[in-house]
Amino acid sequence: MSNSGGESGRSGPPGNPDVAVIGAGLAGLLCAATLAERGFDVDIFDASDGVGGRVRTDVVDGFRCDRGFQLLNPAYPAVARYVDVDALDLHTFAAGVAVTGVGGIRVVADPRRSPELLARTTASGYLRPWELARLARWAAPALGPVGSLLGRADTDLTEALAKAKIKGRIRSEILEPFLTGVLGTPPGGTSATFVRLLLRSFLLATPGVPAAGMAALPAQLAGRLTSGVRLGVSARGITAGGGGLLVDTDAGPVRARAVVVAVDPAASAVLAPVAAPRMNGLTTYWFQAAEPPTPLKLLFVDSGGRSAGPVVNTAVMSNVAPGYAPPGRHLVQATTLWPESAGEAEVRQHLGRMYGTSASNWDLLVRHDIERALPSQPPPLVRAQPVDLGGGLFVAGDHRDTASIQGALVSGRRAANAVTGRLRGHRARRPGD
């Protein structure tokens, strides 16, 4: 196995920069790149062997296996603003979902973006006018101004759907199974506002993966840092003194005018006075197959929910992005919730039922247990939590905004704006600046 984490090494002893950024995930990378482009001397370091944080890719025998099933949605405003999506060579899924169950494989797709799937969508049995009308009426605010959506009273998803009288097969067999995989937990207790924000991004664009794997995203951000990233350097503590802050690292002390803590939520709570949110976990199995179990470029969910088996979603990644597998081979991902009592045998059996073919002869390439994949998002949704903790200490990460790539990038930019305001002695820039 070899790792592809967008490595960007920097050697030499730590110095005394203007800003020290701890953590080279998406938030830390964008924060550091923004500050460097504004003329600050920035030192960014990370305890791992590559950049990306939770967004990494392992290359295993020529297969690109992202560390946990992940997608990039070009509809995210922060992605459109801060990422060169064209340079990533994004390969998108078809705009829909494949639903498996006792009726076989049924397809529900957006006929505007995937017209080739119109006939299968019409024959799916899910186009029930009253169910569709109620769901569309409830989801409609997601396509309006974001400010208006955020200004609405928030509640948990179960209560919101019940109030809107959304029930039936579209909810139980498509919406809830789909959201379980996206959120890393059954969606009932999740903020309805956050779910609407997610639906907004899926309605506005079709997500996909970079040709070189999700690691290409942090690698692009790291490429904006002329001084690189110090890898394999851990931070043990932060103390004030001497007109700045001192970061105790295992490579030596780093004294800076400002420090940004941009590690995962649990580690952030150790280094800074912030509360660690509850995290949802996922496990992803990556299998190689001699033949693809389906030609579809769709995410598969089981209409029976978790009772039908442990797999919350699966997809043939090489159908979507051929470069994820060597020529003539095929790559299948299968994701379960973590911790999951089921083992590999149960996963294979469930995949066999979902695809209608045996998965017993597929070779397992790697299994990723992501214990802290995503922060939970209970109601009411709290966006734009403070990034300036005072005294030159700042924090960034998706736990300060929303549990998404969008949230990580926005928090990194907000932290950079706040640092800029402090060090230049004026009001921090607005988040979009």
Coordinates of C-alpha atoms in Angstrom, one line a residue:
M1 CA 0.0 0.0 0.0
S2 CA 1.1 3.5 -0.7
N3 CA -0.4 6.7 0.6
S4 CA -1.4 9.6 -1.5
G5 CA -2.2 12.5 0.8
G6 CA -0.9 15.4 -1.2
E7 CA 2.4 15.4 0.6
S8 CA 4.1 18.8 0.8
G9 CA 7.1 18.5 3.0
R10 CA 9.1 21.3 4.7
S11 CA 12.3 20.6 6.6
G12 CA 14.4 22.6 9.1
P13 CA 13.7 23.6 12.7
P14 CA 10.6 25.6 13.5
G15 CA 11.0 29.4 13.4
N16 CA 9.1 32.4 14.8
P17 CA 6.4 33.0 12.2
D18 CA 3.6 35.6 12.2
V19 CA 1.1 32.7 12.4
A20 CA 1.4 29.1 13.3
V21 CA -1.4 26.9 11.9
I22 CA -1.7 23.5 13.6
G23 CA -3.4 21.0 11.3
A24 CA -3.2 20.6 7.5
G25 CA -6.7 19.6 6.8
L26 CA -8.9 21.6 4.5
A27 CA -9.6 24.4 7.0
G28 CA -6.0 24.7 8.0
L29 CA -4.7 24.7 4.4
L30 CA -7.1 27.3 3.2
C31 CA -6.4 29.5 6.3
A32 CA -2.6 29.2 5.8
A33 CA -2.8 29.8 2.1
T34 CA -5.0 32.9 2.5
L35 CA -2.7 34.4 5.2
A36 CA 0.5 33.6 3.1
E37 CA -1.1 35.3 0.1
R38 CA -1.8 38.4 2.3
G39 CA 1.9 38.6 3.1
F40 CA 2.1 36.9 6.5
D41 CA 4.9 34.5 7.4
V42 CA 3.0 31.3 8.1
D43 CA 4.2 28.0 9.5
I44 CA 1.7 25.1 9.1
F45 CA 2.4 21.7 10.5
D46 CA 0.5 18.4 11.0
A47 CA 1.2 15.2 12.9
S48 CA 0.3 12.9 10.0
D49 CA 2.4 11.9 7.0
G50 CA 0.4 13.9 4.5
V51 CA -2.0 16.8 4.1
G52 CA -5.8 16.6 4.0
G53 CA -6.9 15.6 7.5
R54 CA -10.0 13.5 7.0
V55 CA -9.7 14.0 3.2
R56 CA -7.0 11.5 2.1
T57 CA -6.6 8.8 -0.5
D58 CA -4.8 5.5 -0.2
V59 CA -3.4 4.0 -3.5
V60 CA -3.6 0.2 -3.0
D61 CA -2.3 -2.0 -5.9
G62 CA -3.2 0.8 -8.3
F63 CA -6.7 1.4 -6.9
R64 CA -7.6 4.8 -5.5
C65 CA -9.3 4.2 -2.2
D66 CA -10.4 7.4 -0.4
R67 CA -10.3 7.2 3.3
G68 CA -14.0 6.8 3.7
F69 CA -16.5 7.3 0.9
Q70 CA -16.4 11.0 0.1
L71 CA -17.8 13.3 -2.6
L72 CA -17.1 16.8 -3.7
N73 CA -20.1 19.0 -4.6
P74 CA -19.3 21.9 -6.9
A75 CA -22.4 23.6 -5.8
Y76 CA -20.8 24.5 -2.4
P77 CA -20.2 28.2 -2.6
A78 CA -16.8 27.9 -0.9
V79 CA -15.7 25.3 -3.4
A80 CA -16.7 27.5 -6.3
R81 CA -14.8 30.4 -4.7
Y82 CA -11.6 28.9 -3.4
V83 CA -11.1 25.7 -5.5
D84 CA -10.1 25.3 -9.1
V85 CA -12.7 22.5 -9.8
D86 CA -11.7 22.2 -13.5
A87 CA -8.1 21.5 -12.5
L88 CA -9.4 18.6 -10.4
D89 CA -11.0 16.9 -13.4
L90 CA -14.1 16.1 -11.5
H91 CA -16.0 12.9 -12.5
T92 CA -19.6 13.2 -11.5
F93 CA -22.2 10.6 -10.6
A94 CA -25.5 10.4 -12.4
A95 CA -28.0 12.7 -10.8
G96 CA -30.1 10.2 -8.9
V97 CA -30.1 7.1 -6.7
A98 CA -30.5 3.3 -7.2
V99 CA -32.9 1.8 -4.7
T100 CA -32.6 -1.9 -4.0
G101 CA -35.0 -4.3 -2.2
V102 CA -37.5 -7.0 -2.9
G103 CA -38.4 -5.4 -6.2
G104 CA -34.9 -5.5 -7.5
I105 CA -33.0 -2.4 -8.5
R106 CA -35.1 0.7 -9.1
V107 CA -33.8 4.0 -10.3
V108 CA -34.9 7.5 -9.4
A109 CA -33.1 10.2 -11.2
D110 CA -33.4 13.9 -12.2
P111 CA -34.5 13.8 -15.8
R112 CA -33.0 17.2 -16.5
R113 CA -29.5 16.1 -15.6
S114 CA -29.7 12.3 -16.4
P115 CA -32.3 12.1 -19.2
E116 CA -31.0 8.6 -20.1
L117 CA -32.6 7.3 -16.9
L118 CA -36.0 8.8 -17.5
A119 CA -37.7 5.5 -18.5
R120 CA -36.4 3.7 -15.5
T121 CA -37.4 6.5 -13.2
T122 CA -40.9 6.5 -14.6
A123 CA -41.2 2.8 -14.1
S124 CA -39.7 2.9 -10.5
G125 CA -43.1 3.1 -8.8
Y126 CA -41.8 6.1 -6.7
L127 CA -43.5 8.9 -8.7
R128 CA -46.5 9.2 -6.5
P129 CA -47.9 12.8 -7.0
W130 CA -49.0 13.5 -3.5
E131 CA -45.8 12.3 -1.9
L132 CA -43.7 14.2 -4.4
A133 CA -45.7 17.4 -4.0
R134 CA -45.4 17.4 -0.2
L135 CA -41.7 16.7 -0.3
A136 CA -41.2 19.4 -3.0
R137 CA -43.1 21.9 -0.9
W138 CA -41.0 21.2 2.2
A139 CA -37.7 21.3 0.3
A140 CA -38.6 24.4 -1.7
P141 CA -37.0 26.9 0.8
A142 CA -33.7 25.2 0.1
L143 CA -33.6 26.8 -3.3
G144 CA -34.3 30.3 -2.0
P145 CA -32.0 32.7 -0.3
V146 CA -29.8 31.0 2.2
G147 CA -30.4 33.8 4.7
S148 CA -34.1 33.2 4.6
L149 CA -33.6 29.5 5.1
L150 CA -31.4 30.0 8.1
G151 CA -33.9 32.5 9.5
R152 CA -36.6 29.8 9.8
A153 CA -37.3 28.0 13.1
D154 CA -35.3 24.8 13.2
T155 CA -36.3 21.4 14.6
D156 CA -35.2 17.8 14.2
L157 CA -35.9 16.2 10.8
T158 CA -38.5 13.7 12.2
E159 CA -40.6 16.5 13.6
A160 CA -40.2 18.6 10.4
L161 CA -41.2 15.8 8.1
A162 CA -44.2 14.8 10.3
K163 CA -45.4 18.4 10.3
A164 CA -45.2 18.5 6.5
K165 CA -47.0 15.2 6.3
I166 CA -44.2 13.6 4.4
K167 CA -44.5 9.9 4.7
G168 CA -44.6 6.8 2.5
R169 CA -42.0 5.1 0.4
I170 CA -40.2 8.2 -0.8
R171 CA -39.3 9.1 2.8
S172 CA -38.7 5.6 4.2
E173 CA -37.1 3.9 1.2
I174 CA -35.1 6.8 -0.4
L175 CA -34.7 9.9 1.6
E176 CA -33.9 8.4 5.0
P177 CA -31.6 5.7 3.8
F178 CA -29.8 8.2 1.6
L179 CA -29.3 10.7 4.4
T180 CA -28.1 8.0 6.8
G181 CA -25.0 7.5 4.6
V182 CA -24.5 11.2 4.1
L183 CA -24.8 12.1 7.8
G184 CA -23.2 9.0 9.3
T185 CA -26.2 8.4 11.5
P186 CA -30.0 7.7 11.1
P187 CA -31.2 11.2 10.2
G188 CA -34.2 11.6 12.6
G189 CA -32.5 13.7 15.2
T190 CA -30.6 15.9 12.7
S191 CA -31.3 19.6 12.2
A192 CA -34.0 20.0 9.5
T193 CA -32.3 23.2 8.4
F194 CA -29.0 21.4 7.8
V195 CA -30.7 18.7 5.8
R196 CA -32.3 21.4 3.6
L197 CA -28.8 22.9 3.1
L198 CA -27.6 19.5 2.0
L199 CA -30.6 19.0 -0.4
R200 CA -29.8 22.5 -1.8
S201 CA -26.4 21.4 -2.8
F202 CA -27.6 18.2 -4.4
L203 CA -30.4 20.0 -6.3
L204 CA -28.0 22.6 -7.7
A205 CA -25.2 20.3 -8.9
T206 CA -24.2 16.7 -9.1
P207 CA -21.3 15.7 -6.9
G208 CA -18.3 13.6 -8.0
V209 CA -14.7 12.8 -7.3
P210 CA -11.4 14.2 -8.7
A211 CA -9.8 11.9 -11.2
A212 CA -6.8 11.4 -8.9
G213 CA -8.9 10.8 -5.8
M214 CA -10.2 13.1 -3.1
A215 CA -6.6 13.8 -2.0
A216 CA -6.3 16.0 -5.0
L217 CA -8.4 18.7 -3.2
P218 CA -6.1 19.3 -0.2
A219 CA -3.1 18.8 -2.5
Q220 CA -4.3 21.8 -4.6
L221 CA -4.7 23.9 -1.5
A222 CA -1.3 22.9 -0.3
G223 CA 0.2 23.9 -3.7
R224 CA -0.6 27.5 -2.8
L225 CA 1.8 27.4 0.1
T226 CA 5.3 28.4 -1.2
S227 CA 6.9 27.2 2.1
G228 CA 5.2 23.8 2.2
V229 CA 3.9 22.0 5.3
R230 CA 5.8 20.4 8.2
L231 CA 4.6 16.8 8.3
G232 CA 5.0 14.4 11.2
V233 CA 5.1 17.3 13.7
S234 CA 2.7 17.1 16.7
A235 CA 1.6 20.0 18.9
R236 CA 1.5 19.2 22.6
G237 CA 0.3 22.5 24.1
I238 CA 0.0 26.3 23.6
T239 CA 1.0 28.9 26.2
A240 CA 1.0 32.7 26.2
G241 CA 4.0 34.8 26.9
G242 CA 6.5 37.3 25.4
G243 CA 3.9 39.2 23.4
G244 CA 2.7 36.1 21.6
L245 CA 1.9 32.4 21.9
L246 CA 4.3 29.5 22.2
V247 CA 3.4 26.2 20.7
D248 CA 5.2 23.2 22.2
T249 CA 5.9 20.7 19.4
D250 CA 7.9 17.6 19.2
A251 CA 10.2 19.3 16.7
G252 CA 10.9 22.2 19.1
P253 CA 9.0 25.4 20.2
V254 CA 7.2 27.7 17.7
R255 CA 6.6 31.2 18.8
A256 CA 4.0 33.2 16.8
R257 CA 1.9 36.3 17.0
A258 CA -1.2 34.2 16.4
V259 CA -2.0 30.5 16.4
V260 CA -4.8 28.7 14.6
V261 CA -5.8 25.3 15.8
A262 CA -7.2 23.5 12.8
V263 CA -7.0 19.8 13.9
D264 CA -10.0 17.5 14.3
P265 CA -12.7 18.4 16.9
A266 CA -11.4 16.1 19.6
A267 CA -7.8 17.3 19.3
S268 CA -9.0 20.9 19.1
A269 CA -10.7 20.5 22.5
V270 CA -7.3 19.4 24.0
L271 CA -5.3 22.4 22.6
A272 CA -8.0 25.1 22.8
P273 CA -10.9 26.0 25.1
V274 CA -13.6 24.6 22.8
A275 CA -16.1 21.8 23.3
A276 CA -15.8 18.7 21.2
P277 CA -19.0 17.9 19.4
R278 CA -20.4 14.4 19.2
M279 CA -19.0 12.7 16.1
N280 CA -20.6 10.2 13.7
G281 CA -18.4 7.4 12.4
L282 CA -18.4 5.4 9.2
T283 CA -16.6 2.3 7.9
T284 CA -15.8 1.9 4.2
Y285 CA -14.8 -1.4 2.5
W286 CA -13.0 -1.2 -0.8
F287 CA -13.3 -4.2 -3.0
Q288 CA -11.8 -5.0 -6.4
A289 CA -14.0 -7.0 -8.8
A290 CA -13.2 -8.6 -12.2
E291 CA -16.5 -7.4 -13.6
P292 CA -18.6 -4.4 -12.5
P293 CA -21.8 -5.6 -10.7
T294 CA -23.7 -2.8 -12.4
P295 CA -23.0 -0.3 -15.3
L296 CA -24.8 2.5 -13.4
K297 CA -23.0 5.6 -12.2
L298 CA -25.3 5.8 -9.2
L299 CA -25.2 5.6 -5.4
F300 CA -27.1 2.5 -4.3
V301 CA -29.1 2.4 -1.1
D302 CA -31.3 -0.3 0.4
S303 CA -35.1 0.5 0.6
G304 CA -35.3 -1.8 3.7
G305 CA -33.1 0.5 5.8
R306 CA -30.5 -0.8 8.2
S307 CA -32.7 -3.8 9.0
A308 CA -31.9 -5.2 5.6
G309 CA -28.2 -5.3 6.2
P310 CA -25.3 -3.2 7.3
V311 CA -24.5 -1.4 4.1
V312 CA -25.9 2.2 4.1
N313 CA -24.6 2.9 0.6
T314 CA -22.4 1.5 -2.2
A315 CA -21.2 2.5 -5.6
V316 CA -19.0 1.2 -8.4
M317 CA -16.4 3.9 -8.3
S318 CA -14.6 2.9 -11.4
N319 CA -17.9 3.4 -13.4
V320 CA -17.8 7.1 -12.3
A321 CA -14.0 7.7 -12.4
P322 CA -12.2 5.0 -14.4
G323 CA -8.9 6.1 -13.1
Y324 CA -9.9 4.8 -9.6
A325 CA -9.0 1.3 -10.8
P326 CA -6.3 -0.2 -13.1
P327 CA -7.3 -1.0 -16.7
G328 CA -9.6 -4.0 -16.8
R329 CA -10.4 -3.9 -13.1
H330 CA -13.3 -2.4 -11.1
L331 CA -13.6 -0.8 -7.7
V332 CA -16.6 -1.0 -5.4
Q333 CA -17.0 0.9 -2.2
A334 CA -19.4 -0.2 0.6
T335 CA -20.0 2.0 3.6
T336 CA -21.5 1.0 6.9
L337 CA -22.1 3.0 10.1
W338 CA -19.4 2.8 12.8
P339 CA -19.3 1.0 15.1
E340 CA -21.0 -1.8 13.3
S341 CA -21.6 -5.2 14.8
A342 CA -21.7 -6.9 11.4
G343 CA -18.4 -8.1 9.8
E344 CA -17.1 -8.5 6.3
A345 CA -19.1 -11.6 5.6
E346 CA -22.4 -9.8 6.3
V347 CA -21.2 -6.9 4.2
R348 CA -20.5 -9.2 1.3
Q349 CA -23.9 -10.9 1.7
H350 CA -25.7 -7.6 1.7
L351 CA -23.8 -6.4 -1.3
G352 CA -24.8 -9.6 -3.1
R353 CA -28.5 -8.8 -2.4
M354 CA -28.2 -5.2 -3.4
Y355 CA -26.5 -5.8 -6.7
G356 CA -28.1 -9.1 -7.5
T357 CA -24.8 -10.9 -7.9
S358 CA -22.3 -12.7 -5.7
A359 CA -19.7 -10.5 -4.0
S360 CA -17.9 -13.5 -2.4
N361 CA -15.1 -13.6 -4.9
W362 CA -14.3 -9.9 -4.7
D363 CA -10.9 -9.1 -3.2
L364 CA -10.9 -6.7 -0.2
L365 CA -8.3 -4.0 -0.8
V366 CA -8.6 -2.0 2.4
R367 CA -11.1 -1.2 5.1
H368 CA -11.2 2.3 6.6
D369 CA -12.7 2.8 10.0
I370 CA -13.4 6.5 10.4
E371 CA -14.5 6.8 14.0
R372 CA -14.8 10.5 13.8
A373 CA -16.0 11.1 10.3
L374 CA -18.5 14.0 10.8
P375 CA -19.7 16.2 13.6
S376 CA -23.3 15.6 14.4
Q377 CA -25.7 18.5 13.5
P378 CA -28.6 18.5 16.1
P379 CA -31.2 21.3 16.0
P380 CA -31.1 24.2 16.2
L381 CA -28.3 24.5 13.6
V382 CA -25.6 26.8 14.9
R383 CA -23.5 28.2 12.0
A384 CA -20.4 30.5 12.2
Q385 CA -19.4 29.6 15.7
P386 CA -16.6 31.9 17.0
V387 CA -13.1 31.3 15.5
D388 CA -11.4 34.0 17.5
L389 CA -10.8 32.7 21.1
G390 CA -8.9 35.8 22.2
G391 CA -5.3 36.4 23.1
G392 CA -4.1 35.5 19.5
L393 CA -5.6 32.0 19.6
F394 CA -8.0 31.0 16.8
V395 CA -9.7 27.8 15.8
A396 CA -10.9 26.4 12.5
G397 CA -12.7 23.3 11.2
D398 CA -16.1 22.0 10.1
H399 CA -17.1 21.8 13.7
R400 CA -17.2 25.7 13.7
D401 CA -19.6 25.9 10.8
T402 CA -21.3 22.9 9.1
A403 CA -20.3 19.2 8.9
S404 CA -19.1 19.4 5.3
I405 CA -16.3 20.4 2.9
Q406 CA -18.2 23.7 2.6
G407 CA -18.0 24.1 6.4
A408 CA -14.3 23.3 6.6
L409 CA -13.4 25.8 3.9
V410 CA -15.6 28.6 5.2
S411 CA -14.2 28.2 8.7
G412 CA -10.6 28.3 7.4
R413 CA -11.3 31.5 5.5
R414 CA -13.1 33.0 8.5
A415 CA -10.1 32.2 10.7
A416 CA -7.8 33.8 8.2
N417 CA -9.9 36.9 8.1
A418 CA -10.0 37.1 11.9
V419 CA -6.2 36.7 12.2
T420 CA -5.7 39.3 9.5
G421 CA -7.9 41.8 11.5
R422 CA -6.0 41.1 14.7
L423 CA -2.5 41.4 13.3
R424 CA -3.2 44.4 11.1
G425 CA -5.2 46.1 13.9
H426 CA -8.5 46.5 12.0
R427 CA -11.8 44.8 11.8
A428 CA -11.7 41.3 10.3
R429 CA -12.9 40.8 6.8
R430 CA -16.3 39.4 6.2
P431 CA -16.4 35.6 5.6
G432 CA -16.7 36.0 1.8
D433 CA -13.8 38.3 1.4

